PDB file of C-alpha atoms in Angstrom:
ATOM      1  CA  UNK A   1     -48.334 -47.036  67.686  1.00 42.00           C
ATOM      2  CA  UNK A   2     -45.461 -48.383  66.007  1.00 43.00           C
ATOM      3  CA  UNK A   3     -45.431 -51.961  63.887  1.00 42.00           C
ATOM      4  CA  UNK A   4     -43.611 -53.223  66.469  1.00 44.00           C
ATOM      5  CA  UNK A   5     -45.604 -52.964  68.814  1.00 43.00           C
ATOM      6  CA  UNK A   6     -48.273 -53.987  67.194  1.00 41.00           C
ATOM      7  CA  UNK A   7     -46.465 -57.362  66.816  1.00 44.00           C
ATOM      8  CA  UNK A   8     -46.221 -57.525  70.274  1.00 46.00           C
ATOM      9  CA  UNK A   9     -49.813 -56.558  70.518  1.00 46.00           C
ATOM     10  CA  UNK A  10     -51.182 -59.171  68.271  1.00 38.00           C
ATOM     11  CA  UNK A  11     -48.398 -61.892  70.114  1.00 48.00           C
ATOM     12  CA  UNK A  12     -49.738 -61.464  73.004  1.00 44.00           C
ATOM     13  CA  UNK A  13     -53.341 -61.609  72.566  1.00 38.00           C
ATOM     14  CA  UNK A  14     -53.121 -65.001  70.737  1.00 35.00           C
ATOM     15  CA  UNK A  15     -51.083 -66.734  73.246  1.00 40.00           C
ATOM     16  CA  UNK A  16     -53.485 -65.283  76.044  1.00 38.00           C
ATOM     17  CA  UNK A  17     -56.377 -67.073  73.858  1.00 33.00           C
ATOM     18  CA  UNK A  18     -54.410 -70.347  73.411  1.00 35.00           C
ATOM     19  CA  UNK A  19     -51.673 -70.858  76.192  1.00 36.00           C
ATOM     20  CA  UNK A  20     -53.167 -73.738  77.744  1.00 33.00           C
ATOM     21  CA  UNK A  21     -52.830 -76.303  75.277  1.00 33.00           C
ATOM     22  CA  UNK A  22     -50.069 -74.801  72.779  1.00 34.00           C
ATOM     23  CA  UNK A  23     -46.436 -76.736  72.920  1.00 34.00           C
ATOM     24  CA  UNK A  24     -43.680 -75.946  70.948  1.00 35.00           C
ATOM     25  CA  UNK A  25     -40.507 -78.867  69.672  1.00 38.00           C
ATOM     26  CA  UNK A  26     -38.529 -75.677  69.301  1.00 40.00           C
ATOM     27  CA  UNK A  27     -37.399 -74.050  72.034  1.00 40.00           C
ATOM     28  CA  UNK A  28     -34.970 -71.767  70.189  1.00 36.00           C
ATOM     29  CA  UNK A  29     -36.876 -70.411  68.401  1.00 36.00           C
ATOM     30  CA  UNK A  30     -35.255 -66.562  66.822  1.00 36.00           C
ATOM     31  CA  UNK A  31     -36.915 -63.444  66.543  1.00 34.00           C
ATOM     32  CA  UNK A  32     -38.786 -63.135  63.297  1.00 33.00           C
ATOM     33  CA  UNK A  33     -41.010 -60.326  61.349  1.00 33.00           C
ATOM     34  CA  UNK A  34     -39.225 -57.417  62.460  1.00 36.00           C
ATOM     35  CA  UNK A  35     -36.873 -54.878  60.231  1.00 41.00           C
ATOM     36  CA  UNK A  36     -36.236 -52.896  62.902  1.00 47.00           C
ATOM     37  CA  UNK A  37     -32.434 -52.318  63.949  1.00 56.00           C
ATOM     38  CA  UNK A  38     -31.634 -54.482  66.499  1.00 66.00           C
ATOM     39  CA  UNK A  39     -29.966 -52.705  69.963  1.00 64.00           C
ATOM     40  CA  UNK A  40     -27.766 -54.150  72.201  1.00 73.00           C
ATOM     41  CA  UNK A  41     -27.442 -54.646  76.365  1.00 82.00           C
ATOM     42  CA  UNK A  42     -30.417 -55.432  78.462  1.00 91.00           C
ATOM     43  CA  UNK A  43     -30.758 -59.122  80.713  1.00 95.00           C
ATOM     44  CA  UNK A  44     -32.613 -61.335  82.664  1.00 96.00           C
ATOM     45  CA  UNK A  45     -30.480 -62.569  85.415  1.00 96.00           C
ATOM     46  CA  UNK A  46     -31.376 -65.091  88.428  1.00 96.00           C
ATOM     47  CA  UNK A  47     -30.843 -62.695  91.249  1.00 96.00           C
ATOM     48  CA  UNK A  48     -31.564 -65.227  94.383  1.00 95.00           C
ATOM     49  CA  UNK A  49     -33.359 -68.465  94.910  1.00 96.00           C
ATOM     50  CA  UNK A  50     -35.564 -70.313  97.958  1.00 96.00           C
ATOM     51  CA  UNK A  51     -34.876 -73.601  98.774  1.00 95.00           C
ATOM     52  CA  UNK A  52     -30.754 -73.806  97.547  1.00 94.00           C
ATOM     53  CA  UNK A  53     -29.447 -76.649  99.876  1.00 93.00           C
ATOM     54  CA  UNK A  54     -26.049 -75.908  99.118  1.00 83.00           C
ATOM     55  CA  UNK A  55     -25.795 -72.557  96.995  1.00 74.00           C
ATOM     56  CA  UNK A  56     -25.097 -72.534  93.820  1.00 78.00           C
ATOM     57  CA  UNK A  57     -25.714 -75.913  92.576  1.00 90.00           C
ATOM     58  CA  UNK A  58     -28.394 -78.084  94.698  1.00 95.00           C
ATOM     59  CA  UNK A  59     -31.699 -77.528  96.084  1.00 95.00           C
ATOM     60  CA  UNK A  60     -34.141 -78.802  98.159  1.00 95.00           C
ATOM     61  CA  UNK A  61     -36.312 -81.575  97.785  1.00 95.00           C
ATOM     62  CA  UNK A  62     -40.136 -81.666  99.687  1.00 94.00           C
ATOM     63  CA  UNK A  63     -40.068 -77.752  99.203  1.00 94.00           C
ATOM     64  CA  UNK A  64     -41.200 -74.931  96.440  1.00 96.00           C
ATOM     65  CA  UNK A  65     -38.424 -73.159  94.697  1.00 96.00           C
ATOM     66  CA  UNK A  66     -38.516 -70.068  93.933  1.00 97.00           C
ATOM     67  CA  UNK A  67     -36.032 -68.287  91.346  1.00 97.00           C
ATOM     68  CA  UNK A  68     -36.039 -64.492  91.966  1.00 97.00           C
ATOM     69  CA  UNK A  69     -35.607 -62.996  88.257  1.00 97.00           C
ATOM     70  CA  UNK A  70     -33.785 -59.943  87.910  1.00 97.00           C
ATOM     71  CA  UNK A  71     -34.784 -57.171  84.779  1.00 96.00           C
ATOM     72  CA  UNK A  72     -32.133 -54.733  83.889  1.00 96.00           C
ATOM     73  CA  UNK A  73     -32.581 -52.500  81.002  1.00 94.00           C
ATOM     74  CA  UNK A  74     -29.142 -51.294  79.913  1.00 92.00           C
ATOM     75  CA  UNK A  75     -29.916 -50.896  76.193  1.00 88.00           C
ATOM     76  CA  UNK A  76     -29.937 -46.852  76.309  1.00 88.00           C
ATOM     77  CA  UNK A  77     -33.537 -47.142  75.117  1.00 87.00           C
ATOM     78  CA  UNK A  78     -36.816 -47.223  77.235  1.00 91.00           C
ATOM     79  CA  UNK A  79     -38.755 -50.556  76.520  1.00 92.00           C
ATOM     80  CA  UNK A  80     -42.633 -50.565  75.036  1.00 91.00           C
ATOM     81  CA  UNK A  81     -42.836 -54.685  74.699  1.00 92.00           C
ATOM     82  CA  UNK A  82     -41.512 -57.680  76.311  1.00 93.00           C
ATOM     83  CA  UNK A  83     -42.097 -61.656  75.784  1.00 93.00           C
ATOM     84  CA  UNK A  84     -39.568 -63.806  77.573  1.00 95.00           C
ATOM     85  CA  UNK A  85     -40.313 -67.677  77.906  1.00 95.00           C
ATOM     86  CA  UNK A  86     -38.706 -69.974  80.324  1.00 96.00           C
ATOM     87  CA  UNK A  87     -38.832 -73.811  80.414  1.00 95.00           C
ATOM     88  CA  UNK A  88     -38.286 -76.134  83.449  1.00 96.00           C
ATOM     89  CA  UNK A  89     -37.271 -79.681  82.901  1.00 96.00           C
ATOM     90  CA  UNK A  90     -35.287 -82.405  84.327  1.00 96.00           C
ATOM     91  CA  UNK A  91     -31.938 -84.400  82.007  1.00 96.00           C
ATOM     92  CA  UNK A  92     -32.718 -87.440  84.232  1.00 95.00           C
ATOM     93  CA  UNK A  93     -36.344 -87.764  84.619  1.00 94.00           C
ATOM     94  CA  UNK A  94     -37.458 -86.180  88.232  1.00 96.00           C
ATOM     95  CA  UNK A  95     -40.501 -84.529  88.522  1.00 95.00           C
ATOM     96  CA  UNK A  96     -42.385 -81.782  90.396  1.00 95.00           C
ATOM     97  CA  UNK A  97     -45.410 -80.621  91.298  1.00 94.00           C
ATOM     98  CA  UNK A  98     -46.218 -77.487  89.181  1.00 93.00           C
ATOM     99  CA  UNK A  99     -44.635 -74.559  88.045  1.00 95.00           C
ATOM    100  CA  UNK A 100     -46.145 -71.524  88.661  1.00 94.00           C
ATOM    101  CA  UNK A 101     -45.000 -67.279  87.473  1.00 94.00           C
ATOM    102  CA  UNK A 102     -45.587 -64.459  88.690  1.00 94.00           C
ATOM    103  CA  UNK A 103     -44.824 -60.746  89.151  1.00 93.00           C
ATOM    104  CA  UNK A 104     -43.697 -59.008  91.693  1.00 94.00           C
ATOM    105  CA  UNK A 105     -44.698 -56.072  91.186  1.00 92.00           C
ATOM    106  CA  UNK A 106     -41.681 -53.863  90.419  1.00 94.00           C
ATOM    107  CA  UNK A 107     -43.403 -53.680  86.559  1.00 91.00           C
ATOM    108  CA  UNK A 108     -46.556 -52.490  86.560  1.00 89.00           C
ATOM    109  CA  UNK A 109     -49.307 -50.803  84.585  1.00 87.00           C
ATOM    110  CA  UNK A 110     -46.570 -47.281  85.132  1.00 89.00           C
ATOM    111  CA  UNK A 111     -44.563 -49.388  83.050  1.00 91.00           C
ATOM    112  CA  UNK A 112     -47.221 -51.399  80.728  1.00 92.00           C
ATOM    113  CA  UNK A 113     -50.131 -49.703  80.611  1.00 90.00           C
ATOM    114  CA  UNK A 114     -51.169 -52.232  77.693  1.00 90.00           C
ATOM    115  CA  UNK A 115     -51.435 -54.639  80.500  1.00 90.00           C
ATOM    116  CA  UNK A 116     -49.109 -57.487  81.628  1.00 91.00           C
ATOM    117  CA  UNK A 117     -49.921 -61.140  81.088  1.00 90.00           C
ATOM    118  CA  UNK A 118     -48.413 -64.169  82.644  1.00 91.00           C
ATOM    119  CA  UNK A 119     -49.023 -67.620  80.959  1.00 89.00           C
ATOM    120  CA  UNK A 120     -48.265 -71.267  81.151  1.00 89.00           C
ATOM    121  CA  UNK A 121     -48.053 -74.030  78.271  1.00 89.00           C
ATOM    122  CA  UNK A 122     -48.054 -77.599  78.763  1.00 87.00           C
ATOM    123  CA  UNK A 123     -47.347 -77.116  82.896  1.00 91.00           C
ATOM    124  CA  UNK A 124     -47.276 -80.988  84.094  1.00 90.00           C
ATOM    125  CA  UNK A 125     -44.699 -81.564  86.569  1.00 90.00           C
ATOM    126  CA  UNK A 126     -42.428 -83.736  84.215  1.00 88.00           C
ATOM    127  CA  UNK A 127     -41.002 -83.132  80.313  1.00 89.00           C
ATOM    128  CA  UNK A 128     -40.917 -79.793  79.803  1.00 91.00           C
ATOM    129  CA  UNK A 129     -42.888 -77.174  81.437  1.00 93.00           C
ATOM    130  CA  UNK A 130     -42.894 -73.771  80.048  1.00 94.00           C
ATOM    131  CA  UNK A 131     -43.915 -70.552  81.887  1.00 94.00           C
ATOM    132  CA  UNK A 132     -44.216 -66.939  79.794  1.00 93.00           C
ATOM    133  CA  UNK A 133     -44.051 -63.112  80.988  1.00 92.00           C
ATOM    134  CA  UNK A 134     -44.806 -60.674  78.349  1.00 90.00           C
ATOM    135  CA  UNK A 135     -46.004 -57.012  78.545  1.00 92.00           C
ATOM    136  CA  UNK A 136     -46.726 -54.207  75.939  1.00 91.00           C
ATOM    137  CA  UNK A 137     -46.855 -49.928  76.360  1.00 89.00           C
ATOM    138  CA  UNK A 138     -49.005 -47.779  74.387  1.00 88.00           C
ATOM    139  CA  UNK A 139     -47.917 -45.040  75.877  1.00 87.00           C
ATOM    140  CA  UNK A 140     -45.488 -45.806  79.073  1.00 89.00           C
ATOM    141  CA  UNK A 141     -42.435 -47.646  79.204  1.00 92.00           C
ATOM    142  CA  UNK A 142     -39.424 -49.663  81.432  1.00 92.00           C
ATOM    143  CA  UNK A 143     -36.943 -46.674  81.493  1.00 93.00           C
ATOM    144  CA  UNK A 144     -32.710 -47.097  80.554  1.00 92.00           C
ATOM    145  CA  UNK A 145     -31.711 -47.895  83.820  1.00 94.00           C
ATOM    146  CA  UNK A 146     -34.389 -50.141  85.665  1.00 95.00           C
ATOM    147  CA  UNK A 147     -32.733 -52.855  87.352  1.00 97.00           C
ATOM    148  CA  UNK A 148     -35.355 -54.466  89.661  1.00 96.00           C
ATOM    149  CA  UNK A 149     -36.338 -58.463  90.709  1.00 97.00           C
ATOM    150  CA  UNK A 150     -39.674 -57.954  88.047  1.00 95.00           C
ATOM    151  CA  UNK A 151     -40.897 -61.562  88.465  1.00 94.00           C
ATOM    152  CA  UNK A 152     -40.600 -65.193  90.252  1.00 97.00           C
ATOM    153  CA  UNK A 153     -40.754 -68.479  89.126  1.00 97.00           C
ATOM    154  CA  UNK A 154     -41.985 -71.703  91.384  1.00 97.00           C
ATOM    155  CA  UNK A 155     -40.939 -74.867  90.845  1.00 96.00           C
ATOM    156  CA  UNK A 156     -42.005 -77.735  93.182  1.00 93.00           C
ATOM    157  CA  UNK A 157     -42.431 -79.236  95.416  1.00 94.00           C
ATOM    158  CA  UNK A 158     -39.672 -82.130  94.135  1.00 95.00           C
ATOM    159  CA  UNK A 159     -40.481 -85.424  95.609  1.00 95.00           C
ATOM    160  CA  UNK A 160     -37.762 -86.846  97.915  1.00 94.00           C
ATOM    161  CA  UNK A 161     -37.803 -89.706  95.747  1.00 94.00           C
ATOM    162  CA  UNK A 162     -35.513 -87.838  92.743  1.00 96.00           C
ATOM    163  CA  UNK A 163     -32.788 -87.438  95.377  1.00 96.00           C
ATOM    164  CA  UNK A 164     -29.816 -86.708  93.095  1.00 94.00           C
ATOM    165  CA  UNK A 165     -31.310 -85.563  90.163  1.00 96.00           C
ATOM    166  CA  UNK A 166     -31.342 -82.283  88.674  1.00 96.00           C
ATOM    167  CA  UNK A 167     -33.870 -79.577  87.793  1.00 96.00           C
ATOM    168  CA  UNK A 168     -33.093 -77.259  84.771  1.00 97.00           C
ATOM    169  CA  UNK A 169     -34.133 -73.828  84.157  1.00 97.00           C
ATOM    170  CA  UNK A 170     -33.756 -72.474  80.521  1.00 96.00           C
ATOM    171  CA  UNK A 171     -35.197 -69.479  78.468  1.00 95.00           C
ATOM    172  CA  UNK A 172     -37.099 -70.328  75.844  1.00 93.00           C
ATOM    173  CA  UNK A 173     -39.683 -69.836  72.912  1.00 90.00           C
ATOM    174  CA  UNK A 174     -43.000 -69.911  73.593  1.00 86.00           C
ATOM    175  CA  UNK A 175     -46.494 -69.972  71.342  1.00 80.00           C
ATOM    176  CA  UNK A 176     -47.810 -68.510  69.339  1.00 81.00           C
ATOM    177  CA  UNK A 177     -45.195 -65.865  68.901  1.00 79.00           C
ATOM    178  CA  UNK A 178     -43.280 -65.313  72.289  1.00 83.00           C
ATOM    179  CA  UNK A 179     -39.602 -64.946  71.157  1.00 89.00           C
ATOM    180  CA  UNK A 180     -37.190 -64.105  73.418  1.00 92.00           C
ATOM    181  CA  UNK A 181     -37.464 -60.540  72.816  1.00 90.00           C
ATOM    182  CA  UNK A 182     -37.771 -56.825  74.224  1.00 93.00           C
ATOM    183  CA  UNK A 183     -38.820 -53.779  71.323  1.00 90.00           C
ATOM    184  CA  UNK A 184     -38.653 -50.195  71.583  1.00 83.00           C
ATOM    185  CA  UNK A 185     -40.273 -48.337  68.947  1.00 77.00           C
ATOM    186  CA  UNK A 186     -38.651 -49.225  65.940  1.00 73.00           C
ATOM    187  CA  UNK A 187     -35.683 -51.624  67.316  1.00 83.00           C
ATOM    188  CA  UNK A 188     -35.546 -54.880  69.180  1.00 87.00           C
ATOM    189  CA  UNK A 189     -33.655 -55.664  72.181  1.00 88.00           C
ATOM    190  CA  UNK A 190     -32.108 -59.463  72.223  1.00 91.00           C
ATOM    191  CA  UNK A 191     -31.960 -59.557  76.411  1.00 93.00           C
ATOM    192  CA  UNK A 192     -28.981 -61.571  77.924  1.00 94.00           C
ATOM    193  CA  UNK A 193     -29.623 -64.449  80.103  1.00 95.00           C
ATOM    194  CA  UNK A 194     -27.619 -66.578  82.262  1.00 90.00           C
ATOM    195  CA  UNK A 195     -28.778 -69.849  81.540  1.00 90.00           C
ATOM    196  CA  UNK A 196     -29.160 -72.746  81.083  1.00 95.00           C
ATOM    197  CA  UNK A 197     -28.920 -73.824  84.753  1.00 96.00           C
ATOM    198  CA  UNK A 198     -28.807 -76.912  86.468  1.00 97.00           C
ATOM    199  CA  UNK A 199     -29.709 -77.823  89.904  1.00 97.00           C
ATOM    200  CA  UNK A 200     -28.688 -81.117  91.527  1.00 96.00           C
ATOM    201  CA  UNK A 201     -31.975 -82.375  93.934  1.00 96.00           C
ATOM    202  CA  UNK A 202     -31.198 -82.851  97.620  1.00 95.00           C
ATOM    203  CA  UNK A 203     -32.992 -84.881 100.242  1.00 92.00           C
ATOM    204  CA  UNK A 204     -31.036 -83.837 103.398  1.00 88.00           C
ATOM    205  CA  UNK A 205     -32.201 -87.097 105.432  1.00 82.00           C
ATOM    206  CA  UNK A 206     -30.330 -89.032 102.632  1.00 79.00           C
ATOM    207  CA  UNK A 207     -27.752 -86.960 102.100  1.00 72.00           C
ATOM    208  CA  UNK A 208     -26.538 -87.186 105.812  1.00 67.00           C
ATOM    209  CA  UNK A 209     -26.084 -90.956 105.230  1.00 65.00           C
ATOM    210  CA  UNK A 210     -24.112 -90.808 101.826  1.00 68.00           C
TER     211      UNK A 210
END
């Protein structure tokens, strides 16, 4: 097992122990402890959403949203470790019910046989609510080339009282060590993403009448 990995190892098992009550001021937050060489391509796209009212830019209030996240692996190297962190929060004070992640089963224990863990920090419904995937390989891995919708996000539901505010979605760091990273051996992968995105909250009753 590479150091690397072991990182990842050690990451993840100390935010599973502590993800409940952990918050972080910096959301930012770079890579850090690894020599490796870093390697290029790789994202995390938003491949569809639930509950757009008018697509791209507004959704729906009184009803979950769910953001369909895509994982491509374009690198040119298989991946062995993954911790990607994404925060939910509103520039004009709305709130929301929960926020809840999950797979969806296009990564698996074929891909992480070290096992896959989904965590949430500070979850609330208002401020900022942060949501984690992360996964490790002792032996398996995410091939060059998978391109698959590997998890979902839930927001919601948005009371019909924030009519016209927004919802953001942003990556992020999470704690104790969840940098927005992939690793492969001895290299790191730095995945895109297309963020930050803002959605502007509709209550159709309301918005009929503007």
């Amino acid at each position: 097992m590479t150091r690397l990995v072991i990182v990842f190892f050690i990451s993840i098992l100390l935010t599973v122990s502590g993800c409940s009550q952990s918050k972080t001021d910096d959301n930012t937050q770079q890579p850090s402890n690894h020599n490796g060489e870093e390697v290029s391509g790789g994202a995390i796209t938003i491949d569809h959403i639930d509950g757009l009212y008018a697509p791209p830019d507004s959704i729906t209030a009184g009803q979950i949203v769910t953001f369909y996240m895509r994982f491509t692996n374009n690198s040119g190297s298989p991946i062995t470790g993954a911790t990607n962190g994404f925060k939910i929060w509103s520039p004009d004070g709305a709130q929301w019910d929960t926020v809840v992640c999950d797979t969806t089963g296009a990564l698996n224990k074929e891909q992480f046989d070290g096992g896959i863990f989904i965590n949430s920090f500070s979850v609330t419904g208002s401020g900022e609510d942060t949501v984690a995937f992360g996964g490790f390989s002792l032996q398996s891995n995410i091939p060059d080339g998978f391109d698959e919708v590997a998890f979902i996000i839930q927001v919601g539901p948005i009371d019909r009282s924030y009519h016209g505010k927004q919802i953001c979605i942003d990556s992020s760091f999470y704690p104790p060590g969840g940098a927005w990273l992939w690793s492969y051996q001895g290299s790191r992968i730095i995945p895109t993403w297309d963020g930050p995105k803002c959605y502007r909250i509709v209550e159709p009753a309301i918005r009929k009448k503007e």
